Short mmCIF file of C-alpha atoms in Angstrom, two decimals:
data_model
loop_
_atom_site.label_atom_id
_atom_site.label_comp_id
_atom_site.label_asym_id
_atom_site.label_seq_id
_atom_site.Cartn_x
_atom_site.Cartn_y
_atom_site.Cartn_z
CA UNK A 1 13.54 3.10 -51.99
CA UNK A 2 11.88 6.11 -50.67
CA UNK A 3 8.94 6.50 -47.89
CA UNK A 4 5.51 6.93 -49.38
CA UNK A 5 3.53 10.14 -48.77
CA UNK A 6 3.64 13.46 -48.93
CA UNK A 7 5.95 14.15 -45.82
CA UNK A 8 6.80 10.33 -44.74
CA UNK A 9 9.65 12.09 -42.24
CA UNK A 10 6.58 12.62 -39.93
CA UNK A 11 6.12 9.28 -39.96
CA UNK A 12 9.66 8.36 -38.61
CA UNK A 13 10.60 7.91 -34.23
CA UNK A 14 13.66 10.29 -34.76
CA UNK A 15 10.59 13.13 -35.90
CA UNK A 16 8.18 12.15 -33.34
CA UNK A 17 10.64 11.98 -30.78
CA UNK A 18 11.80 15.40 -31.42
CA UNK A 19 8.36 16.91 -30.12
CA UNK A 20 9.22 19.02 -27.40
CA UNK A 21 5.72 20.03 -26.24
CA UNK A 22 5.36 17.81 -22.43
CA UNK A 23 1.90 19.11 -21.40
CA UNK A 24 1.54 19.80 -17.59
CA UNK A 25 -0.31 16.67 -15.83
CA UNK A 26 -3.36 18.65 -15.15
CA UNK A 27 -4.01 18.97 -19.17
CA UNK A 28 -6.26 15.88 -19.74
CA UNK A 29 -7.88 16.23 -23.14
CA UNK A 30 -6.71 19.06 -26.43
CA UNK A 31 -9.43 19.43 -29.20
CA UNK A 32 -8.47 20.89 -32.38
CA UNK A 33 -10.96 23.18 -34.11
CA UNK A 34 -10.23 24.37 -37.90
CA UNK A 35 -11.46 24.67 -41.60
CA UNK A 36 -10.40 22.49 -44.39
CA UNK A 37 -10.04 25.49 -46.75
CA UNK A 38 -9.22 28.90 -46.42
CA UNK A 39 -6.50 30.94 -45.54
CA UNK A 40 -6.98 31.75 -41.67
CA UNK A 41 -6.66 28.09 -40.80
CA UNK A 42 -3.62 27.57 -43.01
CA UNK A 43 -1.72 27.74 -39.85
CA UNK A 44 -3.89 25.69 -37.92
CA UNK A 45 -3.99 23.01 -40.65
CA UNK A 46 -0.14 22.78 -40.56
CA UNK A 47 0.10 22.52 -37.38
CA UNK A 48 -2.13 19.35 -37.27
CA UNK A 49 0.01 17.90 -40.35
CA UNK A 50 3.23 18.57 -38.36
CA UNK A 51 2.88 18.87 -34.77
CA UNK A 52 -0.03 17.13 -33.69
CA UNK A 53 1.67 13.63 -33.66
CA UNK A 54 4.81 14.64 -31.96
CA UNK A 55 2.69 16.05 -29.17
CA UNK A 56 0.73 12.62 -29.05
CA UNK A 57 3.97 10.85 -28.82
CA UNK A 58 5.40 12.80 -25.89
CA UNK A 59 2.24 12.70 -24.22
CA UNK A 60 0.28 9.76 -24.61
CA UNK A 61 -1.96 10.13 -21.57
CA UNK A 62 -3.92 13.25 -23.63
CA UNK A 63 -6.85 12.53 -25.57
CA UNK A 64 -6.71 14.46 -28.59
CA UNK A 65 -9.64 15.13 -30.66
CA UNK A 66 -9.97 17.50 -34.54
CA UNK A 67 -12.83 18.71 -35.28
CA UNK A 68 -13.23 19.95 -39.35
CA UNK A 69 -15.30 22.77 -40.45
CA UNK A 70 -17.95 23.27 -37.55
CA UNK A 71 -16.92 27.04 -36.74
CA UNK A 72 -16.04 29.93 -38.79
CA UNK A 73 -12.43 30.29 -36.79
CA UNK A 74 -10.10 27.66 -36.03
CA UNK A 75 -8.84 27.30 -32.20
CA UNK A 76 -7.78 25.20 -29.84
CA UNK A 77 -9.11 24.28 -26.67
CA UNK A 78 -7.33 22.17 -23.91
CA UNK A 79 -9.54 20.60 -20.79
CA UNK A 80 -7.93 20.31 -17.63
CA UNK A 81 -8.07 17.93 -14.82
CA UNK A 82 -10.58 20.31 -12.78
CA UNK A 83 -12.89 21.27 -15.34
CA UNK A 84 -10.67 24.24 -16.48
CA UNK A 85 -10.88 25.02 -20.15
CA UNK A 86 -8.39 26.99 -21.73
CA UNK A 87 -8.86 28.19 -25.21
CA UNK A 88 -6.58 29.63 -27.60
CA UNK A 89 -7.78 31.49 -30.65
CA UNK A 90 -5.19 30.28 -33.74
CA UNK A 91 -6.67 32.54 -36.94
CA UNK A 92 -4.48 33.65 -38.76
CA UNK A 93 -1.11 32.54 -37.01
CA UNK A 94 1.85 30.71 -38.41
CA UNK A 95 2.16 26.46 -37.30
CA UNK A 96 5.46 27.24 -35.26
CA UNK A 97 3.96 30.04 -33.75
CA UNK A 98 0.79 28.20 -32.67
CA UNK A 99 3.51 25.24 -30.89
CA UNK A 100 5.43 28.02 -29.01
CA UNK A 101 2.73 29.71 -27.94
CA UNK A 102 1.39 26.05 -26.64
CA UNK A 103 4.70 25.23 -24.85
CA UNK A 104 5.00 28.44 -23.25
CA UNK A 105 1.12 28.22 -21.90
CA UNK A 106 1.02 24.74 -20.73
CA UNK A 107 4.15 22.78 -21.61
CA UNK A 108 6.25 21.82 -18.83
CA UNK A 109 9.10 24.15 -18.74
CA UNK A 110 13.04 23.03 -19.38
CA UNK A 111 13.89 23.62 -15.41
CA UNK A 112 10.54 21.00 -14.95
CA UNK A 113 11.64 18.64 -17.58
CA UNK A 114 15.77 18.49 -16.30
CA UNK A 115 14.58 18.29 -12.60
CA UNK A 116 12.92 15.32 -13.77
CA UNK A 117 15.37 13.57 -15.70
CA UNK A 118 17.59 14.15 -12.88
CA UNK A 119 15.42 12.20 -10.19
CA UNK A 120 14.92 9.63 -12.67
CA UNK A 121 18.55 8.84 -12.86
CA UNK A 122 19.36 8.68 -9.08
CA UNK A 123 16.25 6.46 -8.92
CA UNK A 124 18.00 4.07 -11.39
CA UNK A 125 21.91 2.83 -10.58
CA UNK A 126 23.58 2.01 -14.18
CA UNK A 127 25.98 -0.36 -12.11
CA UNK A 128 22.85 -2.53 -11.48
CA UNK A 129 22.42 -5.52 -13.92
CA UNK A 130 18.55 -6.47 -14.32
CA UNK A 131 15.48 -7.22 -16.43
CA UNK A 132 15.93 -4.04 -19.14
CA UNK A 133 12.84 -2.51 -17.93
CA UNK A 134 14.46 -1.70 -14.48
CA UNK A 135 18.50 -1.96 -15.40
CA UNK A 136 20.48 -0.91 -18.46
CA UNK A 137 21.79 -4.26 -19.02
CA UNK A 138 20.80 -7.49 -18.26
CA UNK A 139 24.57 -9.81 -17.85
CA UNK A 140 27.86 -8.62 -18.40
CA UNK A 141 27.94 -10.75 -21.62
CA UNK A 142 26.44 -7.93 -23.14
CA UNK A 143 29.26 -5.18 -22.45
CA UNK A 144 32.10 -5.00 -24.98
CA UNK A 145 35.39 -6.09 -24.10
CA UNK A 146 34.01 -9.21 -21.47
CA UNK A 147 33.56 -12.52 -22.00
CA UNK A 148 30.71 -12.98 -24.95
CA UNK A 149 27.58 -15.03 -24.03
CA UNK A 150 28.35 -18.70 -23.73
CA UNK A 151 24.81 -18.83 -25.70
CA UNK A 152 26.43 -17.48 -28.99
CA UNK A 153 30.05 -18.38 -28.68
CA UNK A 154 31.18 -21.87 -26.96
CA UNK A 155 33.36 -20.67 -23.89
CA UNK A 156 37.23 -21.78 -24.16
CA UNK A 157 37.65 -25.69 -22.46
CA UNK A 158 39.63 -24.45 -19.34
CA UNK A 159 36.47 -22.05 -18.13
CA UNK A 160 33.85 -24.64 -19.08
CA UNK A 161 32.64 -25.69 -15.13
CA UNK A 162 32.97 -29.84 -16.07
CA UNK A 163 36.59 -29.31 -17.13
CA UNK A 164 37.54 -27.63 -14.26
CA UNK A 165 35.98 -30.36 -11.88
CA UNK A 166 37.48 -32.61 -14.07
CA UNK A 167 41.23 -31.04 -12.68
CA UNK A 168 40.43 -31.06 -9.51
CA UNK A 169 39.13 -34.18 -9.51
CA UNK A 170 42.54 -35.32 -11.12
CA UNK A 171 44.52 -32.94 -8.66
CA UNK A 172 42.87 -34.93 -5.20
CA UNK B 1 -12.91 13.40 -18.65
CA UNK B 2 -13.34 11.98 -22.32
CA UNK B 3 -14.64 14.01 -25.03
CA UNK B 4 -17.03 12.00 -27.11
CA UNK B 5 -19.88 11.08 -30.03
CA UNK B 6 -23.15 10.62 -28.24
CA UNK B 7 -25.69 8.28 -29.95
CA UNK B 8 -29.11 6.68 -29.10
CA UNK B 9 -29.87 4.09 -26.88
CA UNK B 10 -33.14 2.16 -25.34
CA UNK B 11 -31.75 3.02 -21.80
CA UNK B 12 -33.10 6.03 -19.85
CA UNK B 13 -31.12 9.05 -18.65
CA UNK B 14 -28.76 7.20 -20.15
CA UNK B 15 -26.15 8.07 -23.24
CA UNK B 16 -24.03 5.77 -25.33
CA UNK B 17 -20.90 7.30 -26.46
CA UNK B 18 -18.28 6.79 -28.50
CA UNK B 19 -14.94 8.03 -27.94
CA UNK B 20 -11.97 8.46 -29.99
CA UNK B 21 -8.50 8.58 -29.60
CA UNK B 22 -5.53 8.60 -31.38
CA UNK B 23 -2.86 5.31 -31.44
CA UNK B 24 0.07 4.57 -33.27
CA UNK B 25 0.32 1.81 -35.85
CA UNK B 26 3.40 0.33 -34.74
CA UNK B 27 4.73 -0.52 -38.24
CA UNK B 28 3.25 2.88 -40.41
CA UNK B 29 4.28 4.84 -37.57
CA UNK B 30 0.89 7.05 -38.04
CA UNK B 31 -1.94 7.67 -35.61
CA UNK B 32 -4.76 6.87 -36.28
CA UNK B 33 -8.68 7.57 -34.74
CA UNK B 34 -9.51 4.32 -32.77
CA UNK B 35 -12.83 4.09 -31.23
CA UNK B 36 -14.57 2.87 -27.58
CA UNK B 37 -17.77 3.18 -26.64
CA UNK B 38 -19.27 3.69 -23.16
CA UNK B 39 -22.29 4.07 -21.54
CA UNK B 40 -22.41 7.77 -19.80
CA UNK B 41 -25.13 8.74 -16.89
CA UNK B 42 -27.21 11.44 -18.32
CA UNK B 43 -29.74 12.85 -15.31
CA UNK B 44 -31.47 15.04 -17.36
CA UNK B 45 -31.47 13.11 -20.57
CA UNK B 46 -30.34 16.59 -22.24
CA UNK B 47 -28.35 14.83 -24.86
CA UNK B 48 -29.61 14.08 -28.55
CA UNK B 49 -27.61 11.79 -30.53
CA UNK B 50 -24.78 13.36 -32.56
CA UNK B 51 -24.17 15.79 -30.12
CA UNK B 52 -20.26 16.08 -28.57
CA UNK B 53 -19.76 15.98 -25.13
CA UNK B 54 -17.92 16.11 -22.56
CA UNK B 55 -17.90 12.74 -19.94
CA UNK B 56 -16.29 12.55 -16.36
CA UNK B 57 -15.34 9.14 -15.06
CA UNK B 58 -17.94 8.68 -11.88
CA UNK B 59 -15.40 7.94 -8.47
CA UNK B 60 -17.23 4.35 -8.10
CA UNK B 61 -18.96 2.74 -11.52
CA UNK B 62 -22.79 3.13 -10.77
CA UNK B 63 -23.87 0.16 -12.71
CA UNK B 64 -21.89 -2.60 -14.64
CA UNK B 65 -21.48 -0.96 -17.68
CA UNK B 66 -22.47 2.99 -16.77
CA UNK B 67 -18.80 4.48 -15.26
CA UNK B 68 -18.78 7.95 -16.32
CA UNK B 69 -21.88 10.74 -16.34
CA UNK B 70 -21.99 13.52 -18.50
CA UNK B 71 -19.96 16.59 -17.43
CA UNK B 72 -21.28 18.86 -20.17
CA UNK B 73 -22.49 18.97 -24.13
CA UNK B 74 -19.64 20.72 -25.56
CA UNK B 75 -21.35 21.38 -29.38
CA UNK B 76 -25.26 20.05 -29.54
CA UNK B 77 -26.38 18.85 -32.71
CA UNK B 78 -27.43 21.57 -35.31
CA UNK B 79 -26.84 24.54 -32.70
CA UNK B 80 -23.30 24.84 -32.74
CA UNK B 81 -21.98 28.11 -30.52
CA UNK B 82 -19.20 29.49 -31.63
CA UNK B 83 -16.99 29.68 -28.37
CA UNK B 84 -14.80 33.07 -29.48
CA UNK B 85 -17.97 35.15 -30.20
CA UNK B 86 -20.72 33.34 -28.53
CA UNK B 87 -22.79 33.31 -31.57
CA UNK B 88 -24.47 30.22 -33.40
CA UNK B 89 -22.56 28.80 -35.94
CA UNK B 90 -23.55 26.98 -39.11
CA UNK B 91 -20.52 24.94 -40.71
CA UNK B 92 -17.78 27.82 -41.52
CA UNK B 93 -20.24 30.44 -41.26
CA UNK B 94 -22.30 32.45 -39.41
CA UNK B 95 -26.31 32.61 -38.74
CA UNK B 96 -26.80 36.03 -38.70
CA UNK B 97 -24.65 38.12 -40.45
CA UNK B 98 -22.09 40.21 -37.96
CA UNK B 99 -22.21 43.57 -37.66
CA UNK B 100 -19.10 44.69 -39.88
CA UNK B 101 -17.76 48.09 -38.43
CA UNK B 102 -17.84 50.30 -42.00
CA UNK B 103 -21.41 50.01 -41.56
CA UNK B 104 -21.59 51.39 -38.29
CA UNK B 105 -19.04 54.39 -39.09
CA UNK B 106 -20.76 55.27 -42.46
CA UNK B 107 -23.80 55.90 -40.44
CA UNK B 108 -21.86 58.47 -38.01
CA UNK B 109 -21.03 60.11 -40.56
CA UNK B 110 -24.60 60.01 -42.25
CA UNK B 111 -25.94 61.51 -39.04
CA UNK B 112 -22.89 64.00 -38.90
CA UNK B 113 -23.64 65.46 -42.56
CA UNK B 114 -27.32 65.68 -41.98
CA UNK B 115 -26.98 67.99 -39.03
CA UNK B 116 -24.50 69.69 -41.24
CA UNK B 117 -27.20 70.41 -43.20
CA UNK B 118 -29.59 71.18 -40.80
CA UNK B 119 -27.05 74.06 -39.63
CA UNK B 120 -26.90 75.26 -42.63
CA UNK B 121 -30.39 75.46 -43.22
CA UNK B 122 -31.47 77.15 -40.37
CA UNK B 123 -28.51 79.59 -40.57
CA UNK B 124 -29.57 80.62 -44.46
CA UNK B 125 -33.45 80.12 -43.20
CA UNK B 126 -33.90 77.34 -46.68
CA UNK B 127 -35.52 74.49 -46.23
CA UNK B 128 -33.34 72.03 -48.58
CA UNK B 129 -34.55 68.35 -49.10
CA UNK B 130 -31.74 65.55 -49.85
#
């Protein structure tokens, strides 16, 4: 049974997670400017249809706002945190041109994004065992190989804690 | 800073706005415009309703509703600017008509032939009329 719509892969996490535009933290708000019809805001058009929810994904923090048919030229026009506004004139240019040219103007750069992930992981030990917000797992029931969760699966007699008082009541 | 829908309200300098953002259905997996209003501190009461506009989110809420004033009106109502030209915009077109460069050349060369001709005429001593 397939998705409905017109491109229902946009509408899947493996697509939205793919978006690698990661604005900078000062980029607060990104408005969208462009025509319903003709051909200079082809581009533009696409890139709302394709791109424009992967960026919301990676970025929730950013308001973004599309504006339809008010000026002659599509553009786009990002706000930053200290009243900066950066515009960037799209006519006439191709969707995946318009993302690169985003990423390389205010996307966080590779070095940024890997310097990140890298403090994140020495912040977080994978040996600890915790709520799954903090930890990657939660009780060693869940690893493969130990003992499955007495929960699901009855534990064998001898570990079951009254048998073995039971023994060592017997034993004294 | 919010970008925003301003509309009317009873309240003096003033501005009720409603702002939109984009949120994921959990189950379609598509965003979709959700709205919020708030109440925006407007000094000079500049703002008419339908205009868009800019808010900034005041360091300590001034009343119990009004949090944010009004950083600037980004497109007013009915006199839209065009922000790559600077010209007013109406829809997908513009007010005036621009100046399209053919024009401008065809009259340098206008002006080139009639001094062409005004050459030749005092040269040969004719008057000629075009």
């Amino acid at each position: 049974m397939p998705m409905k719509g017109r491109f229902p892969i946009r509408r899947t996490l493996q697509y939205l997670q793919k978006g690698d535009i990661i604005f900078k933290n000062r980029v607060k708000i990104m408005t969208v400017n462009y025509n319903t019809n003709g051909d200079l805001s082809e581009g533009a058009r696409k890139f709302v249809f394709f791109n424009i929810p992967q960026i919301q994904y990676q970025n929730p923090r950013v308001q973004i706002m599309m504006f339809k048919n008010m000026t002659p030229s599509p553009f786009l026009k990002f706000y930053l945190d200290d009243g900066e506004q950066v515009l960037v004139d799209v006519e006439g240019k191709d969707h995946k041109q318009i993302s690169q040219h985003v990423k390389k103007i205010l996307g966080k750069s590779e070095d940024t994004l890997q310097a990140e992930a890298e403090v994140k992981m020495q912040a977080s030990n994978p040996a600890n065992f915790g709520p799954k917000k903090y930890c990657l797992r939660e009780c060693i029931c869940e690893v493969e190989g130990q003992v499955p969760c007495p929960g699901t699966k009855p534990l064998p007699k001898e570990m079951t804690g009254k048998y073995r008082t039971k023994m060592a009541a017997q034993q004294e | 800073m919010d970008h925003w829908e301003s509309y009317r309200t009873k309240m003096i300098k003033t501005a009720k706005v409603r702002v939109t953002r984009l949120s994921l259905d959990p189950y379609l997996l598509k965003y979709f415009n959700k709205r919020k209003t708030y109440f925006a501190h407007d000094a000079l009461q500049q703002c008419t309703e339908g205009d868009i506009v800019l808010l900034k989110a005041l360091p300590e809420p001034r009343s119990k509703h009004v949090k944010h004033e009004l950083a600037e009106i980004v497109y007013k109502v009915g006199r839209v600017v065009d922000p790559l030209t600077g010209k007013r915009v109406a829809g997908a077109e513009f007010v005036e008509r621009l100046k399209e460069p053919s024009e401008s050349l065809q009259e340098k060369t206008l002006s080139d032939k009639l001094r062409e001709l005004d050459i030749s005429a005092s040269a040969s001593g004719n008057q000629t009329l075009t």
